[in-house]
Amino acid sequence: MHFGRHISGQFNVELESIRTNVLTMGGLVEQQLSFAMQALHKDDVELARKVVRDDHKVNAMEVSIDDACTRIIAKRQPTAKDLRLIMAIIKTITDLERIGDVATKIAYMAIESPSSTERHFQVSLEPLCRQAISMLHQVLDAFARMDVDAAAELHKMDDKLDAEYEAVIRQLMTYMMEDPKHIPNILQVMWSARAIERVGDRCQNICEYIIYFVKGKDVRHMTEQGIDDIIK
């Protein structure tokens, strides 16, 4: 997407570089989440350890992009729209870093859960995680294009993730009632399910930042109808 021309050509180069780095960070986070889920379901401890080792890369990218945004505000005195883009980027990388933390949590679960019984419970997370990864992928695509219409549609997608999460919790609660000795293991899976569900919330936040940049409106806490009215 063309973000408009600033008086300084160098400023535009800097902005484009930052935006590219955000998408690189997003791609890494998506990969981390995908690898963590593969490790959990294929009992691949080495892949899980790779996810844990690579978490520092996500953290370093957040710090680097944040620093670049701070410098650009200090040096360039950006216009209102450019400043909205920078603020959207700063908030987006915070949410991406938190999604990276979810991947690490799942990876630790794969490392620390050797029992086949516990892995049986973990299988219930697969559809939930697939939806979360799909939502993240689509949100990153919308961010790359600053596609406000796609962002508004994806914002609604979180409801499906929430419904899947509730189905997982109901299933796990049934397991607990059937065999109370597995409660500690099932609680661990429940905590992971909640972490994955939060990925949808983070993606929803990024949708709101896209709308904020394009439309100049803060749509946090708005109803879906209210967001649709702004998009039209």
mmCIF file of C-alpha atoms in Angstrom, residues 86-210:
data_model
loop_
_atom_site.group_PDB
_atom_site.id
_atom_site.type_symbol
_atom_site.label_atom_id
_atom_site.label_comp_id
_atom_site.label_asym_id
_atom_site.label_seq_id
_atom_site.Cartn_x
_atom_site.Cartn_y
_atom_site.Cartn_z
ATOM 1 C CA ILE A 86 4.206 4.440 13.717
ATOM 2 C CA MET A 87 1.854 4.066 16.684
ATOM 3 C CA ALA A 88 0.087 1.166 14.931
ATOM 4 C CA ILE A 89 3.467 -0.494 14.381
ATOM 5 C CA ILE A 90 4.566 -0.062 18.010
ATOM 6 C CA LYS A 91 1.338 -1.627 19.262
ATOM 7 C CA THR A 92 1.424 -4.411 16.658
ATOM 8 C CA ILE A 93 4.910 -5.590 17.609
ATOM 9 C CA THR A 94 3.860 -5.765 21.266
ATOM 10 C CA ASP A 95 1.016 -8.116 20.339
ATOM 11 C CA LEU A 96 3.293 -10.161 18.066
ATOM 12 C CA GLU A 97 5.804 -10.585 20.893
ATOM 13 C CA ARG A 98 3.011 -11.840 23.173
ATOM 14 C CA ILE A 99 1.968 -14.359 20.513
ATOM 15 C CA GLY A 100 5.592 -15.481 20.426
ATOM 16 C CA ASP A 101 5.331 -16.086 24.176
ATOM 17 C CA VAL A 102 2.350 -18.376 23.530
ATOM 18 C CA ALA A 103 4.469 -20.413 21.088
ATOM 19 C CA THR A 104 7.166 -20.761 23.743
ATOM 20 C CA LYS A 105 4.601 -21.869 26.326
ATOM 21 C CA ILE A 106 3.337 -24.600 23.984
ATOM 22 C CA ALA A 107 6.931 -25.640 23.229
ATOM 23 C CA TYR A 108 7.708 -26.025 26.938
ATOM 24 C CA MET A 109 4.567 -28.120 27.236
ATOM 25 C CA ALA A 110 5.876 -30.425 24.485
ATOM 26 C CA ILE A 111 9.228 -30.739 26.281
ATOM 27 C CA GLU A 112 7.795 -31.335 29.739
ATOM 28 C CA SER A 113 4.926 -33.690 28.846
ATOM 29 C CA PRO A 114 6.412 -37.093 28.092
ATOM 30 C CA SER A 115 3.388 -39.132 29.126
ATOM 31 C CA SER A 116 1.189 -40.548 26.377
ATOM 32 C CA THR A 117 -1.858 -39.910 28.579
ATOM 33 C CA GLU A 118 -1.194 -36.186 28.678
ATOM 34 C CA ARG A 119 -0.528 -36.087 24.923
ATOM 35 C CA HIS A 120 -3.978 -37.590 24.423
ATOM 36 C CA PHE A 121 -5.491 -34.520 26.105
ATOM 37 C CA GLN A 122 -3.251 -32.183 24.115
ATOM 38 C CA VAL A 123 -4.707 -33.435 20.821
ATOM 39 C CA SER A 124 -7.823 -31.434 21.628
ATOM 40 C CA LEU A 125 -5.786 -28.243 21.129
ATOM 41 C CA GLU A 126 -5.045 -28.940 17.456
ATOM 42 C CA PRO A 127 -8.195 -27.429 15.848
ATOM 43 C CA LEU A 128 -7.946 -24.400 18.137
ATOM 44 C CA CYS A 129 -4.316 -23.803 17.225
ATOM 45 C CA ARG A 130 -4.984 -24.281 13.496
ATOM 46 C CA GLN A 131 -7.606 -21.532 13.668
ATOM 47 C CA ALA A 132 -5.260 -19.245 15.599
ATOM 48 C CA ILE A 133 -2.428 -19.729 13.081
ATOM 49 C CA SER A 134 -4.817 -19.104 10.179
ATOM 50 C CA MET A 135 -6.091 -15.908 11.790
ATOM 51 C CA LEU A 136 -2.551 -14.677 12.427
ATOM 52 C CA HIS A 137 -1.544 -15.393 8.821
ATOM 53 C CA GLN A 138 -4.515 -13.470 7.452
ATOM 54 C CA VAL A 139 -3.988 -10.546 9.832
ATOM 55 C CA LEU A 140 -0.354 -10.222 8.748
ATOM 56 C CA ASP A 141 -1.512 -10.206 5.128
ATOM 57 C CA ALA A 142 -4.042 -7.458 5.926
ATOM 58 C CA PHE A 143 -1.302 -5.485 7.706
ATOM 59 C CA ALA A 144 1.036 -5.820 4.692
ATOM 60 C CA ARG A 145 -1.631 -4.234 2.494
ATOM 61 C CA MET A 146 -3.194 -2.054 5.226
ATOM 62 C CA ASP A 147 -6.471 -3.558 3.999
ATOM 63 C CA VAL A 148 -9.156 -2.056 6.196
ATOM 64 C CA ASP A 149 -11.960 -4.205 4.769
ATOM 65 C CA ALA A 150 -10.035 -7.419 5.444
ATOM 66 C CA ALA A 151 -9.221 -6.157 8.942
ATOM 67 C CA ALA A 152 -12.894 -5.553 9.687
ATOM 68 C CA GLU A 153 -13.831 -9.067 8.514
ATOM 69 C CA LEU A 154 -10.984 -10.695 10.434
ATOM 70 C CA HIS A 155 -12.013 -8.828 13.558
ATOM 71 C CA LYS A 156 -15.203 -10.910 13.531
ATOM 72 C CA MET A 157 -13.244 -14.159 13.090
ATOM 73 C CA ASP A 158 -12.276 -14.111 16.769
ATOM 74 C CA ASP A 159 -15.819 -15.246 17.619
ATOM 75 C CA LYS A 160 -15.123 -18.572 15.857
ATOM 76 C CA LEU A 161 -11.903 -18.992 17.819
ATOM 77 C CA ASP A 162 -13.761 -18.269 21.058
ATOM 78 C CA ALA A 163 -16.394 -20.882 20.174
ATOM 79 C CA GLU A 164 -13.671 -23.482 19.475
ATOM 80 C CA TYR A 165 -12.002 -22.609 22.782
ATOM 81 C CA GLU A 166 -15.262 -23.120 24.675
ATOM 82 C CA ALA A 167 -15.706 -26.502 22.959
ATOM 83 C CA VAL A 168 -12.179 -27.541 24.023
ATOM 84 C CA ILE A 169 -12.839 -26.501 27.633
ATOM 85 C CA ARG A 170 -16.101 -28.473 27.718
ATOM 86 C CA GLN A 171 -14.300 -31.552 26.383
ATOM 87 C CA LEU A 172 -11.487 -31.234 28.935
ATOM 88 C CA MET A 173 -13.936 -30.763 31.798
ATOM 89 C CA THR A 174 -15.656 -33.979 30.743
ATOM 90 C CA TYR A 175 -12.302 -35.786 30.916
ATOM 91 C CA MET A 176 -11.739 -34.418 34.433
ATOM 92 C CA MET A 177 -15.120 -35.626 35.650
ATOM 93 C CA GLU A 178 -14.597 -39.057 34.124
ATOM 94 C CA ASP A 179 -11.155 -39.570 35.693
ATOM 95 C CA PRO A 180 -10.162 -37.081 38.440
ATOM 96 C CA LYS A 181 -6.607 -38.427 38.691
ATOM 97 C CA HIS A 182 -5.808 -36.678 35.416
ATOM 98 C CA ILE A 183 -6.929 -33.254 36.667
ATOM 99 C CA PRO A 184 -3.376 -31.792 37.055
ATOM 100 C CA ASN A 185 -2.462 -32.764 33.470
ATOM 101 C CA ILE A 186 -5.753 -31.495 32.088
ATOM 102 C CA LEU A 187 -5.392 -28.171 33.899
ATOM 103 C CA GLN A 188 -2.047 -27.691 32.137
ATOM 104 C CA VAL A 189 -3.758 -28.272 28.781
ATOM 105 C CA MET A 190 -6.515 -25.828 29.778
ATOM 106 C CA TRP A 191 -3.949 -23.121 30.505
ATOM 107 C CA SER A 192 -2.405 -23.706 27.081
ATOM 108 C CA ALA A 193 -5.843 -23.541 25.450
ATOM 109 C CA ARG A 194 -6.429 -20.187 27.108
ATOM 110 C CA ALA A 195 -3.059 -18.933 25.837
ATOM 111 C CA ILE A 196 -3.963 -19.994 22.284
ATOM 112 C CA GLU A 197 -7.363 -18.319 22.572
ATOM 113 C CA ARG A 198 -5.549 -15.116 23.483
ATOM 114 C CA VAL A 199 -3.790 -15.257 20.084
ATOM 115 C CA GLY A 200 -7.168 -14.444 18.560
ATOM 116 C CA ASP A 201 -7.505 -11.445 20.863
ATOM 117 C CA ARG A 202 -4.040 -10.245 19.836
ATOM 118 C CA CYS A 203 -4.951 -10.618 16.156
ATOM 119 C CA GLN A 204 -8.137 -8.676 16.798
ATOM 120 C CA ASN A 205 -6.024 -5.903 18.319
ATOM 121 C CA ILE A 206 -3.883 -5.743 15.158
ATOM 122 C CA CYS A 207 -7.066 -5.437 13.077
ATOM 123 C CA GLU A 208 -7.999 -2.423 15.213
ATOM 124 C CA TYR A 209 -4.572 -0.840 14.619
ATOM 125 C CA ILE A 210 -5.017 -1.232 10.844
#
